[in-house]
Amino acid sequence: MNLQQQQSVLTIAMLAAFADGAKDDTEREEIRRIAQSLAAEGNMPDLPRLYQDVLLRRTSLESAAAALQDPTHRQLAYEMAVCVCDVDGRQTPTEREFLAHLKQTLQLGSAATDAFDQEEQALLNALDSATATTATKPGLPVPVPVPAAAPSGPSAAAVQRDAELDKSILNYALLNGALELLPQSWASMAIIPLQIKMVHAIGLAHGVELDRGHIKEFIAAAGVGMASQYVEQFGRKLLGGLLGKVAGKTLGNIGQAATGMAFSFATTYALGQVAKRYYAGGRVMSTAMLRESFQDMLGPAKQLQTEYLPQIRQKAATLDAGQIMSMVRGA
């Protein structure tokens, strides 16, 4: 993809992020920050202006689509938009209307989109039951609730629980970092469901049964915008060239992926550590404190992702669609 085509795909992703009309100022500010971050890291100097064009409606779906002549680029734009609309659950009527208009504008028939739509629906069905039970896969241990530690110090059981949680958080981070390295656009849809499962398991370890709504509120309070997280993942994939073989669904050149491509490792690791502190401390942290804790943890997490990049690459090379669906379901 050339620069104009990359910007067109990201324009469509941003239009999808705002399609439901419900994005608040925090989400908009996060997408603005992402646009600036991607512009600084890659060869996309007009991204902040692109964001403003979308927000102020100085651009349109039709103009963005017109720059995409290659059928695989059009398919990629559609897939990204679907993923962004699916990020917070089932699509709203407004989002479905947006996607139907997008599909028509991109001149995509069912032959081009059926396979992806089936994968997307299968993942959404798995997502619906993502927090029904805690994960039981090897390497993602089911934590056992233990009583609060006595004032004299943590009990042996509490120490063991924390060690098991640290191991589980690292495994989730490695897995999500690997998912971001895959070329299939829908693979990134599994990242947030797995983050939800991780937080659910951490809460349960501290005797708190969490529903999906509460977990999503916690993630948002920590400053991890759902739609904006997908926009950032897609932007990094575009800049890294990992989405260059969408039609063939083959693994991208992860051996040459930059450390920054493992962005979701750092986000997941930091989120898990903040969740562990939050539920261990009786859920008394304010939103401001949650957000500050997440930002404080993000720096060390990014350093860790450099250390674990070989493991992330190795895991990405072995993942397939069946494994991803199974992990989201917790089977």
Coordinates of C-alpha atoms in Angstrom, one line a residue:
M1 CA 0.0 0.0 0.0
N2 CA 1.1 3.5 -0.7
L3 CA 0.7 6.4 1.7
Q4 CA -2.7 7.6 0.3
Q5 CA -4.1 4.0 0.4
Q6 CA -3.0 3.6 4.0
Q7 CA -4.6 6.8 5.0
S8 CA -7.8 5.9 3.2
V9 CA -8.0 2.6 5.1
L10 CA -7.4 4.3 8.4
T11 CA -10.0 7.0 7.5
I12 CA -12.6 4.2 7.1
A13 CA -11.5 2.6 10.4
M14 CA -12.0 6.0 12.2
L15 CA -15.3 6.6 10.5
A16 CA -16.4 3.2 11.8
A17 CA -15.2 4.1 15.3
F18 CA -17.6 7.1 15.3
A19 CA -20.4 5.4 13.4
D20 CA -22.6 4.7 16.4
G21 CA -22.4 8.4 17.4
A22 CA -21.8 7.4 21.0
K23 CA -18.0 8.0 21.4
D24 CA -17.4 10.3 24.3
D25 CA -14.7 13.0 24.6
T26 CA -12.3 10.5 26.3
E27 CA -12.5 8.1 23.3
R28 CA -12.0 10.9 20.8
E29 CA -9.0 12.2 22.7
E30 CA -7.5 8.7 22.7
I31 CA -7.9 8.3 19.0
R32 CA -6.4 11.8 18.5
R33 CA -3.4 10.7 20.6
I34 CA -3.0 7.5 18.6
A35 CA -3.1 9.5 15.3
Q36 CA -0.2 11.6 16.6
S37 CA 1.7 8.6 17.9
L38 CA 1.4 6.7 14.6
A39 CA 2.4 9.8 12.7
A40 CA 5.6 10.1 14.8
E41 CA 6.5 6.4 14.4
G42 CA 5.8 5.9 10.7
N43 CA 5.7 7.5 7.3
M44 CA 2.2 9.0 7.8
P45 CA 2.7 12.7 8.5
D46 CA -0.9 13.7 7.9
L47 CA -2.6 11.4 10.4
P48 CA -3.5 14.1 12.9
R49 CA -5.1 16.1 10.1
L50 CA -6.8 12.9 8.9
Y51 CA -8.3 12.5 12.4
Q52 CA -9.5 16.1 12.4
D53 CA -11.0 15.6 8.9
V54 CA -13.0 12.7 10.2
L55 CA -14.1 14.3 13.4
L56 CA -15.2 17.6 11.7
R57 CA -16.7 15.7 8.7
R58 CA -14.4 17.2 6.2
T59 CA -14.0 13.8 4.5
S60 CA -16.4 11.1 3.5
L61 CA -16.7 7.4 3.1
E62 CA -17.0 7.8 -0.7
S63 CA -13.8 9.8 -1.0
A64 CA -11.8 7.4 1.1
A65 CA -13.1 4.4 -0.8
A66 CA -12.3 6.1 -4.2
A67 CA -8.5 5.8 -3.4
L68 CA -8.8 2.0 -3.0
Q69 CA -8.8 0.4 -6.4
D70 CA -7.2 -2.9 -5.5
P71 CA -9.9 -5.4 -4.4
T72 CA -7.7 -6.7 -1.6
H73 CA -7.3 -3.2 -0.2
R74 CA -11.1 -2.7 -0.3
Q75 CA -11.6 -6.0 1.4
L76 CA -9.1 -5.0 4.1
A77 CA -10.9 -1.7 4.7
Y78 CA -14.2 -3.5 5.1
E79 CA -12.7 -6.1 7.5
M80 CA -11.1 -3.4 9.7
A81 CA -14.4 -1.4 9.8
V82 CA -16.3 -4.5 10.9
C83 CA -13.8 -5.2 13.7
V84 CA -14.0 -1.7 15.0
C85 CA -17.8 -1.8 15.0
D86 CA -17.7 -5.2 16.8
V87 CA -15.3 -4.1 19.5
D88 CA -17.9 -3.3 22.2
G89 CA -20.2 -6.2 21.4
R90 CA -23.0 -6.8 18.8
Q91 CA -23.4 -4.1 16.2
T92 CA -26.0 -1.4 16.8
P93 CA -28.5 -0.6 14.0
T94 CA -26.5 2.5 13.1
E95 CA -23.3 0.5 12.8
R96 CA -25.0 -2.2 10.6
E97 CA -26.3 0.6 8.4
F98 CA -22.8 2.1 8.2
L99 CA -21.3 -1.3 7.2
A100 CA -23.9 -2.0 4.6
H101 CA -23.3 1.4 3.0
L102 CA -19.5 0.7 3.2
K103 CA -19.9 -2.7 1.5
Q104 CA -21.9 -1.1 -1.3
T105 CA -19.5 1.8 -1.6
L106 CA -16.5 -0.5 -1.8
Q107 CA -18.3 -2.6 -4.4
L108 CA -17.8 -5.8 -2.4
G109 CA -20.0 -8.8 -3.2
S110 CA -20.7 -11.8 -1.0
A111 CA -17.9 -13.8 -2.7
A112 CA -15.4 -11.4 -1.3
T113 CA -16.7 -11.1 2.2
D114 CA -18.6 -14.3 3.1
A115 CA -15.5 -16.1 4.5
F116 CA -14.6 -13.2 6.7
D117 CA -18.2 -12.6 7.8
Q118 CA -18.5 -16.3 8.9
E119 CA -15.2 -16.0 10.9
E120 CA -16.4 -12.7 12.5
Q121 CA -19.7 -14.2 13.5
A122 CA -18.0 -17.3 15.0
L123 CA -15.8 -15.1 17.0
L124 CA -18.7 -13.0 18.2
N125 CA -20.5 -16.1 19.3
A126 CA -17.5 -17.2 21.2
L127 CA -17.2 -13.7 22.7
D128 CA -20.8 -13.9 24.1
S129 CA -19.7 -16.7 26.4
A130 CA -16.2 -15.4 27.1
T131 CA -16.8 -14.7 30.8
A132 CA -19.1 -17.6 31.5
T133 CA -16.2 -19.5 33.1
T134 CA -12.6 -18.7 33.9
A135 CA -10.0 -19.9 31.5
T136 CA -8.9 -23.5 32.0
K137 CA -6.3 -23.8 29.3
P138 CA -2.8 -25.0 30.3
G139 CA -0.7 -22.0 31.2
L140 CA -3.7 -19.9 32.1
P141 CA -4.3 -21.2 35.6
V142 CA -7.7 -20.9 37.4
P143 CA -7.0 -18.8 40.4
V144 CA -8.3 -20.0 43.8
P145 CA -9.8 -17.3 46.1
V146 CA -8.0 -16.9 49.4
P147 CA -8.9 -14.9 52.5
A148 CA -7.4 -11.4 53.0
A149 CA -3.9 -11.5 54.4
A150 CA -3.4 -10.8 58.1
P151 CA -1.9 -7.4 59.1
S152 CA 1.4 -9.2 59.8
G153 CA 1.9 -9.9 56.1
P154 CA 0.7 -11.9 53.2
S155 CA -0.2 -15.6 53.8
A156 CA 1.6 -18.3 51.9
A157 CA -1.7 -18.9 49.9
A158 CA -1.8 -15.2 49.0
V159 CA 1.8 -15.3 47.8
Q160 CA 1.1 -18.4 45.7
R161 CA -2.0 -16.8 44.3
D162 CA -0.1 -13.6 43.3
A163 CA 2.6 -15.8 41.6
E164 CA 0.0 -17.7 39.7
L165 CA -1.7 -14.4 38.6
D166 CA 1.6 -13.0 37.4
K167 CA 2.2 -16.1 35.3
S168 CA -1.4 -15.9 33.9
I169 CA -1.1 -12.2 33.1
L170 CA 2.2 -12.8 31.3
N171 CA 0.6 -15.6 29.3
Y172 CA -2.3 -13.5 28.3
A173 CA 0.1 -10.7 27.3
L174 CA 2.2 -13.1 25.2
L175 CA -0.9 -14.4 23.4
N176 CA -2.3 -11.0 22.7
G177 CA 1.1 -9.8 21.4
A178 CA 1.1 -12.8 19.1
L179 CA -2.4 -12.1 17.9
E180 CA -1.4 -8.6 16.8
L181 CA 1.3 -10.0 14.6
L182 CA -1.1 -12.1 12.6
P183 CA -2.2 -10.8 9.2
Q184 CA -5.8 -11.7 9.6
S185 CA -7.7 -8.6 10.5
W186 CA -10.3 -10.5 12.6
A187 CA -7.5 -12.0 14.7
S188 CA -7.2 -8.7 16.5
M189 CA -10.8 -9.0 17.6
A190 CA -9.8 -11.7 20.0
I191 CA -7.5 -9.4 21.9
I192 CA -10.1 -7.5 24.0
P193 CA -12.2 -10.7 24.7
L194 CA -9.0 -12.2 26.1
Q195 CA -8.3 -9.1 28.2
I196 CA -11.9 -9.4 29.5
K197 CA -11.3 -13.0 30.4
M198 CA -8.0 -12.1 32.2
V199 CA -9.7 -9.4 34.3
H200 CA -12.6 -11.8 35.1
A201 CA -10.1 -14.4 36.4
I202 CA -8.2 -11.8 38.4
G203 CA -11.4 -10.6 40.1
L204 CA -12.5 -14.2 40.8
A205 CA -9.1 -14.9 42.4
H206 CA -9.9 -12.1 44.9
G207 CA -13.4 -13.4 45.5
V208 CA -15.2 -11.0 43.2
E209 CA -17.6 -12.4 40.5
L210 CA -17.6 -9.9 37.6
D211 CA -20.0 -9.6 34.8
R212 CA -19.0 -8.4 31.3
G213 CA -20.4 -4.9 31.8
H214 CA -18.3 -4.3 34.9
I215 CA -15.2 -5.6 33.3
K216 CA -15.6 -3.3 30.2
E217 CA -16.2 -0.4 32.6
F218 CA -13.0 -1.2 34.5
I219 CA -11.0 -1.5 31.2
A220 CA -12.3 1.9 30.1
A221 CA -11.7 3.5 33.5
A222 CA -8.0 2.4 33.2
G223 CA -7.8 4.3 30.0
V224 CA -7.8 1.4 27.5
G225 CA -10.3 2.7 24.9
M226 CA -11.8 -0.3 23.0
A227 CA -12.4 1.3 19.6
S228 CA -9.2 3.3 19.8
Q229 CA -7.2 0.2 20.7
Y230 CA -8.3 -1.4 17.5
V231 CA -7.5 1.7 15.5
E232 CA -4.0 1.7 16.9
Q233 CA -3.5 -2.0 16.2
F234 CA -4.6 -1.6 12.6
G235 CA -2.5 1.5 12.1
R236 CA 0.6 -0.3 13.4
K237 CA -0.1 -3.3 11.2
L238 CA -0.4 -1.1 8.2
L239 CA 2.8 0.7 8.9
G240 CA 4.6 -2.6 9.6
G241 CA 3.4 -4.1 6.4
L242 CA 1.9 -7.1 8.2
L243 CA -1.4 -6.7 6.4
G244 CA 0.0 -7.0 2.9
K245 CA -1.3 -10.5 2.3
V246 CA -4.9 -10.3 3.4
A247 CA -6.4 -12.2 0.5
G248 CA -4.1 -15.2 1.1
K249 CA -4.6 -15.2 4.9
T250 CA -0.9 -16.1 5.2
L251 CA 1.4 -15.2 8.1
G252 CA 3.1 -11.9 7.7
N253 CA 6.8 -11.3 7.9
I254 CA 6.9 -11.4 11.7
G255 CA 10.6 -12.1 11.8
Q256 CA 11.2 -8.5 10.8
A257 CA 8.4 -7.0 12.9
A258 CA 9.5 -4.0 15.0
T259 CA 9.2 -4.2 18.8
G260 CA 6.4 -1.7 18.7
M261 CA 4.3 -4.2 16.7
A262 CA 3.8 -6.1 20.0
F263 CA 1.8 -3.2 21.3
S264 CA -0.9 -5.4 22.7
F265 CA 1.6 -7.3 24.9
A266 CA 2.3 -4.1 26.9
T267 CA -1.4 -3.0 27.1
T268 CA -2.5 -6.5 28.3
Y269 CA 0.3 -6.8 30.8
A270 CA -0.2 -3.4 32.3
L271 CA -4.0 -3.9 32.5
G272 CA -3.5 -7.2 34.2
Q273 CA -1.2 -5.8 36.8
V274 CA -3.5 -2.8 37.5
A275 CA -6.4 -5.2 37.8
K276 CA -4.5 -7.3 40.3
R277 CA -3.8 -4.2 42.5
Y278 CA -7.4 -3.0 42.2
Y279 CA -9.1 -6.1 43.3
A280 CA -6.5 -7.0 45.9
G281 CA -7.0 -3.5 47.4
G282 CA -10.8 -3.9 47.8
R283 CA -11.7 -1.8 44.6
V284 CA -11.2 1.5 46.3
M285 CA -9.0 3.2 43.6
S286 CA -10.6 6.2 41.8
T287 CA -10.8 6.4 38.0
A288 CA -8.0 9.0 38.1
M289 CA -5.8 6.6 40.2
L290 CA -6.6 3.7 37.9
R291 CA -5.6 5.6 34.9
E292 CA -2.4 6.9 36.5
S293 CA -1.5 3.3 37.6
F294 CA -2.1 2.0 34.1
Q295 CA 0.2 4.7 32.6
D296 CA 2.9 4.1 35.2
M297 CA 2.8 0.4 34.4
L298 CA 2.8 0.8 30.6
G299 CA 6.4 2.0 30.5
P300 CA 7.9 -1.1 32.2
A301 CA 5.5 -3.3 30.2
K302 CA 6.9 -1.9 26.9
Q303 CA 10.4 -2.7 28.1
L304 CA 9.3 -6.3 28.9
Q305 CA 7.8 -6.7 25.5
T306 CA 11.2 -6.1 24.0
E307 CA 12.5 -9.0 26.2
Y308 CA 9.7 -11.3 25.2
L309 CA 9.5 -10.5 21.5
P310 CA 11.1 -13.8 20.4
Q311 CA 8.4 -15.7 22.4
I312 CA 5.7 -13.5 20.9
R313 CA 7.0 -14.2 17.4
Q314 CA 7.2 -17.9 18.1
K315 CA 3.7 -18.1 19.4
A316 CA 2.3 -16.1 16.4
A317 CA 3.9 -18.7 14.1
T318 CA 1.9 -21.5 15.6
L319 CA -1.5 -19.9 16.1
D320 CA -4.5 -20.9 13.9
A321 CA -8.2 -19.9 13.8
G322 CA -9.3 -23.0 15.7
Q323 CA -6.9 -22.3 18.6
I324 CA -8.0 -18.6 18.8
M325 CA -11.7 -19.5 18.9
S326 CA -11.0 -22.1 21.6
M327 CA -9.0 -19.7 23.7
V328 CA -11.8 -17.0 23.5
R329 CA -14.3 -19.6 24.6
G330 CA -12.1 -20.8 27.4
A331 CA -12.3 -24.4 26.1

